[in-house]
């Protein structure tokens, strides 16, 4: 999961998850233009980060050096692309997620608008860039000390989803267009992957330790909650900055957690009955759960 | 090349100027004209003769030889280019204007649709320059423009010039296309260097060219078609077997896709890619100047 995120965000050279967690000083109020690529190449890889699940930092240094030497031209091109896309985002509220916005963006950067022709699936490239940027911003917010300790899990989830959705507020007038672009069959694989990464990231931050069937259930449910809230937000004109949307979000998250509790309760209930009726039912349920979780475990190389 | 240095840098169209200087005979290299080896100075003259002869039936022959597919290939080329309103585009070796007309249509229809969103800064006019070394081909192109009612249109500009020594300023073009022309150029590297020179930063280079087929059985069929059918068609329809013999031979002598892509990269371009159409019969190479 993290590998694909890192690869998408930072180019083909980087393949490890720790790069998403490097503490770097970044303003969180605006969408970052070009600096994130260069800063990730220069930032010292030596400092150990807090997260214990990280692999060897020396490998990253070597990878970084190798990348610098052999891939300078390609890195430059991707940086240029990122620069153009970042500049284009500023024109989106006025021009929509369209080629015109990208042309305006490229003019701003000082590059011929012909470069827009070289983006595959042009408008989709812009939307996908935005989604990646938002994910990165969310990760940075979390890393730079978001206070989640005093909250119960359902409130943590609510808070994270809210932070993420608030990033879309400046583009809200054109967001339906972005959603329709993401829904095109050509673009669905990428947009699905991006949303899956987002949902995975949120659960990871909340402190999810499940590795069986629960993993899929949790992510699917949160994906549904996120999409529902996103769409609700499109038509919400409540006075105090989407107050109704946040209320809706809180309710849906609570429902989701209750659902989880009720599935758990159903399992215990079945076990109790099994003790009475005989081991056969429980054996059946266990057998089913086991097969499903091993199948889930095998296919979790996502 | 001595010949190029001696002629004026700006007006280089006319091959009538090909006189031999003492220097030329000392440094003359051989190059290929189809399967023959000829002196470099002669190649451009021979090519010029070929196109003077075929100019009037060029379009018909294209249709017959490719069974109309060349139209789809050119559509694909223009699609890849993604023209936009206000762009300055150069189509080299585009004599009869096929690619130029398509770009013109694309820009004008897009412009009409997007009029409500046109940025104030981009109300410059689109300029499509069609450059060809052969005046006969350009005349056919101008005639076709007149038939479409575009003879007074300021967007299409017909220029006589040599791909190896373009008369345009540095960093002046948003796009550069060359369709079925680069194999006729004597020094491909020079044409690529010129393309790099005239393109702006972010400008795109697109080359549509007949290329090499590697698929086993199809390759034999294609060779058969090229060497047996096409020269005969040339004789029948255009009355000129030799020119079409030259054509099929020059396709074989042109570098294969990977090598040509490397040459483009060597000229300084970034993100060099190519796409094979019809199994490699035609390839579209694209690159960006950064």
CSV table of N, CA and C in Angstrom, one decimal, chain B residues 154-224:
chain,number,residue,atom,x,y,z
B,154,UNK,N,-5.2,33.8,-42.1
B,154,UNK,CA,-3.8,34.2,-41.7
B,154,UNK,C,-3.2,33.1,-40.8
B,155,UNK,N,-4.0,32.1,-40.5
B,155,UNK,CA,-3.4,31.1,-39.6
B,155,UNK,C,-2.4,30.1,-40.3
B,156,UNK,N,-2.7,29.9,-41.6
B,156,UNK,CA,-1.9,29.0,-42.4
B,156,UNK,C,-0.8,29.7,-43.2
B,157,UNK,N,0.4,29.4,-42.9
B,157,UNK,CA,1.5,30.1,-43.6
B,157,UNK,C,2.4,29.1,-44.3
B,158,UNK,N,2.5,29.3,-45.6
B,158,UNK,CA,3.3,28.3,-46.4
B,158,UNK,C,4.7,28.9,-46.6
B,159,UNK,N,5.7,28.1,-46.2
B,159,UNK,CA,7.1,28.6,-46.2
B,159,UNK,C,7.9,27.6,-46.9
B,160,UNK,N,8.8,28.1,-47.8
B,160,UNK,CA,9.7,27.2,-48.4
B,160,UNK,C,11.0,27.1,-47.6
B,161,UNK,N,11.5,25.9,-47.3
B,161,UNK,CA,12.7,25.9,-46.4
B,161,UNK,C,13.2,24.5,-46.3
B,162,UNK,N,14.3,24.4,-45.7
B,162,UNK,CA,15.0,23.1,-45.5
B,162,UNK,C,15.0,22.7,-44.1
B,163,UNK,N,14.6,21.4,-43.9
B,163,UNK,CA,14.5,20.9,-42.5
B,163,UNK,C,15.8,21.0,-41.7
B,164,UNK,N,16.9,21.0,-42.5
B,164,UNK,CA,18.2,21.0,-41.8
B,164,UNK,C,18.7,22.4,-41.5
B,165,UNK,N,18.0,23.4,-42.0
B,165,UNK,CA,18.4,24.8,-41.8
B,165,UNK,C,17.1,25.7,-41.8
B,166,UNK,N,16.4,25.6,-40.7
B,166,UNK,CA,15.1,26.3,-40.7
B,166,UNK,C,15.3,27.8,-40.5
B,167,UNK,N,14.3,28.5,-41.1
B,167,UNK,CA,14.5,30.0,-41.1
B,167,UNK,C,13.7,30.6,-39.9
B,168,UNK,N,13.4,29.8,-38.9
B,168,UNK,CA,12.6,30.3,-37.8
B,168,UNK,C,13.5,30.6,-36.6
B,169,UNK,N,13.0,31.5,-35.7
B,169,UNK,CA,13.8,31.9,-34.6
B,169,UNK,C,13.9,30.7,-33.6
B,170,UNK,N,14.9,30.8,-32.7
B,170,UNK,CA,15.0,29.9,-31.6
B,170,UNK,C,13.8,30.1,-30.7
B,171,UNK,N,13.4,29.0,-30.0
B,171,UNK,CA,12.3,29.0,-29.0
B,171,UNK,C,11.1,29.8,-29.5
B,172,UNK,N,10.6,29.4,-30.7
B,172,UNK,CA,9.5,30.1,-31.2
B,172,UNK,C,8.3,29.3,-31.5
B,173,UNK,N,8.4,28.0,-31.4
B,173,UNK,CA,7.3,27.1,-31.8
B,173,UNK,C,6.8,26.3,-30.6
B,174,UNK,N,5.5,26.1,-30.5
B,174,UNK,CA,5.0,25.2,-29.5
B,174,UNK,C,5.0,23.8,-29.9
B,175,UNK,N,4.9,23.6,-31.2
B,175,UNK,CA,4.8,22.2,-31.7
B,175,UNK,C,5.6,22.0,-33.0
B,176,UNK,N,6.1,20.9,-33.2
B,176,UNK,CA,6.8,20.6,-34.4
B,176,UNK,C,6.4,19.2,-34.9
B,177,UNK,N,5.9,19.1,-36.1
B,177,UNK,CA,5.6,17.8,-36.6
B,177,UNK,C,6.3,17.5,-37.9
B,178,UNK,N,6.6,16.3,-38.2
B,178,UNK,CA,7.2,16.0,-39.5
B,178,UNK,C,6.6,14.6,-39.8
B,179,UNK,N,5.8,14.6,-40.9
B,179,UNK,CA,5.0,13.4,-41.2
B,179,UNK,C,5.6,12.8,-42.5
B,180,UNK,N,6.1,11.7,-42.5
B,180,UNK,CA,6.7,11.0,-43.7
B,180,UNK,C,7.7,11.9,-44.4
B,181,UNK,N,8.5,12.6,-43.6
B,181,UNK,CA,9.5,13.5,-44.3
B,181,UNK,C,10.9,13.3,-43.8
B,182,UNK,N,11.0,12.7,-42.6
B,182,UNK,CA,12.4,12.8,-42.1
B,182,UNK,C,13.3,11.8,-42.7
B,183,UNK,N,12.7,10.7,-43.4
B,183,UNK,CA,13.6,9.8,-44.0
B,183,UNK,C,14.2,10.4,-45.3
B,184,UNK,N,13.6,11.5,-45.8
B,184,UNK,CA,14.2,12.1,-47.0
B,184,UNK,C,15.3,13.1,-46.7
B,185,UNK,N,15.5,13.4,-45.4
B,185,UNK,CA,16.5,14.4,-45.1
B,185,UNK,C,17.9,13.8,-45.1
B,186,UNK,N,18.8,14.5,-45.6
B,186,UNK,CA,20.2,14.0,-45.8
B,186,UNK,C,20.8,13.7,-44.4
B,187,UNK,N,20.7,14.7,-43.5
B,187,UNK,CA,21.3,14.5,-42.2
B,187,UNK,C,20.2,14.6,-41.2
B,188,UNK,N,19.8,13.4,-40.7
B,188,UNK,CA,18.7,13.4,-39.7
B,188,UNK,C,19.1,14.1,-38.4
B,189,UNK,N,20.3,14.0,-38.0
B,189,UNK,CA,20.7,14.7,-36.7
B,189,UNK,C,20.5,16.1,-36.9
B,190,UNK,N,20.8,16.7,-38.0
B,190,UNK,CA,20.7,18.1,-38.2
B,190,UNK,C,19.3,18.5,-38.1
B,191,UNK,N,18.4,17.7,-38.8
B,191,UNK,CA,17.0,18.1,-38.7
B,191,UNK,C,16.5,18.0,-37.3
B,192,UNK,N,16.9,17.0,-36.5
B,192,UNK,CA,16.5,17.0,-35.1
B,192,UNK,C,17.1,18.1,-34.3
B,193,UNK,N,18.3,18.5,-34.6
B,193,UNK,CA,18.9,19.6,-33.9
B,193,UNK,C,18.1,20.9,-34.2
B,194,UNK,N,17.7,21.1,-35.4
B,194,UNK,CA,16.9,22.3,-35.8
B,194,UNK,C,15.6,22.2,-35.1
B,195,UNK,N,15.0,21.1,-35.0
B,195,UNK,CA,13.7,20.9,-34.3
B,195,UNK,C,13.9,21.4,-32.9
B,196,UNK,N,15.0,20.9,-32.3
B,196,UNK,CA,15.2,21.3,-30.9
B,196,UNK,C,15.4,22.8,-30.7
B,197,UNK,N,16.0,23.4,-31.7
B,197,UNK,CA,16.3,24.8,-31.6
B,197,UNK,C,15.1,25.6,-31.7
B,198,UNK,N,14.2,25.3,-32.6
B,198,UNK,CA,13.0,26.2,-32.8
B,198,UNK,C,11.9,26.0,-31.8
B,199,UNK,N,12.0,24.9,-31.1
B,199,UNK,CA,10.9,24.6,-30.1
B,199,UNK,C,11.1,25.4,-28.9
B,200,UNK,N,9.9,25.8,-28.3
B,200,UNK,CA,10.0,26.5,-27.0
B,200,UNK,C,10.2,25.5,-25.9
B,201,UNK,N,10.4,25.9,-24.7
B,201,UNK,CA,10.5,25.0,-23.6
B,201,UNK,C,9.1,24.4,-23.3
B,202,UNK,N,9.0,23.1,-23.3
B,202,UNK,CA,7.7,22.5,-23.1
B,202,UNK,C,7.1,22.1,-24.5
B,203,UNK,N,7.8,22.5,-25.5
B,203,UNK,CA,7.2,22.2,-26.9
B,203,UNK,C,7.4,20.8,-27.2
B,204,UNK,N,6.6,20.3,-28.1
B,204,UNK,CA,6.6,18.9,-28.4
B,204,UNK,C,7.0,18.6,-29.8
B,205,UNK,N,7.8,17.5,-30.0
B,205,UNK,CA,8.3,17.1,-31.3
B,205,UNK,C,7.5,15.8,-31.6
B,206,UNK,N,6.9,15.7,-32.7
B,206,UNK,CA,6.2,14.5,-33.1
B,206,UNK,C,6.6,14.1,-34.5
B,207,UNK,N,6.9,12.9,-34.7
B,207,UNK,CA,7.4,12.4,-36.0
B,207,UNK,C,6.6,11.2,-36.4
B,208,UNK,N,5.9,11.2,-37.5
B,208,UNK,CA,5.2,10.1,-38.1
B,208,UNK,C,6.0,9.6,-39.2
B,209,UNK,N,6.4,8.3,-39.2
B,209,UNK,CA,7.3,7.8,-40.3
B,209,UNK,C,7.0,6.3,-40.5
B,210,UNK,N,7.3,5.9,-41.7
B,210,UNK,CA,7.2,4.5,-42.0
B,210,UNK,C,8.4,3.9,-41.3
B,211,UNK,N,8.2,2.7,-40.7
B,211,UNK,CA,9.3,2.2,-39.9
B,211,UNK,C,9.4,0.7,-40.0
B,212,UNK,N,10.1,0.0,-39.1
B,212,UNK,CA,10.4,-1.4,-39.3
B,212,UNK,C,9.5,-2.3,-38.6
B,213,UNK,N,9.2,-3.4,-39.4
B,213,UNK,CA,8.2,-4.4,-38.9
B,213,UNK,C,9.1,-5.6,-38.4
B,214,UNK,N,8.7,-6.1,-37.2
B,214,UNK,CA,9.5,-7.2,-36.7
B,214,UNK,C,8.7,-8.5,-36.6
B,215,UNK,N,7.4,-8.4,-36.7
B,215,UNK,CA,6.5,-9.6,-36.6
B,215,UNK,C,6.8,-10.5,-37.7
B,216,UNK,N,7.1,-11.8,-37.4
B,216,UNK,CA,7.6,-12.7,-38.4
B,216,UNK,C,6.9,-12.8,-39.7
B,217,UNK,N,5.7,-13.3,-39.7
B,217,UNK,CA,5.0,-13.6,-41.0
B,217,UNK,C,4.6,-12.3,-41.7
B,218,UNK,N,4.1,-11.4,-40.8
B,218,UNK,CA,3.7,-10.1,-41.3
B,218,UNK,C,4.8,-9.3,-42.0
B,219,UNK,N,6.0,-9.5,-41.5
B,219,UNK,CA,7.2,-8.8,-42.1
B,219,UNK,C,7.3,-9.2,-43.6
B,220,UNK,N,7.2,-10.6,-43.8
B,220,UNK,CA,7.4,-11.0,-45.2
B,220,UNK,C,6.3,-10.5,-46.1
B,221,UNK,N,5.1,-10.5,-45.6
B,221,UNK,CA,4.0,-10.0,-46.4
B,221,UNK,C,4.2,-8.5,-46.7
B,222,UNK,N,4.7,-7.8,-45.7
B,222,UNK,CA,4.9,-6.3,-45.9
B,222,UNK,C,6.0,-6.1,-46.9
B,223,UNK,N,7.1,-6.9,-46.9
B,223,UNK,CA,8.1,-6.7,-47.8
B,223,UNK,C,7.7,-7.0,-49.2
B,224,UNK,N,6.9,-8.1,-49.3
B,224,UNK,CA,6.3,-8.5,-50.6
B,224,UNK,C,5.5,-7.3,-51.2
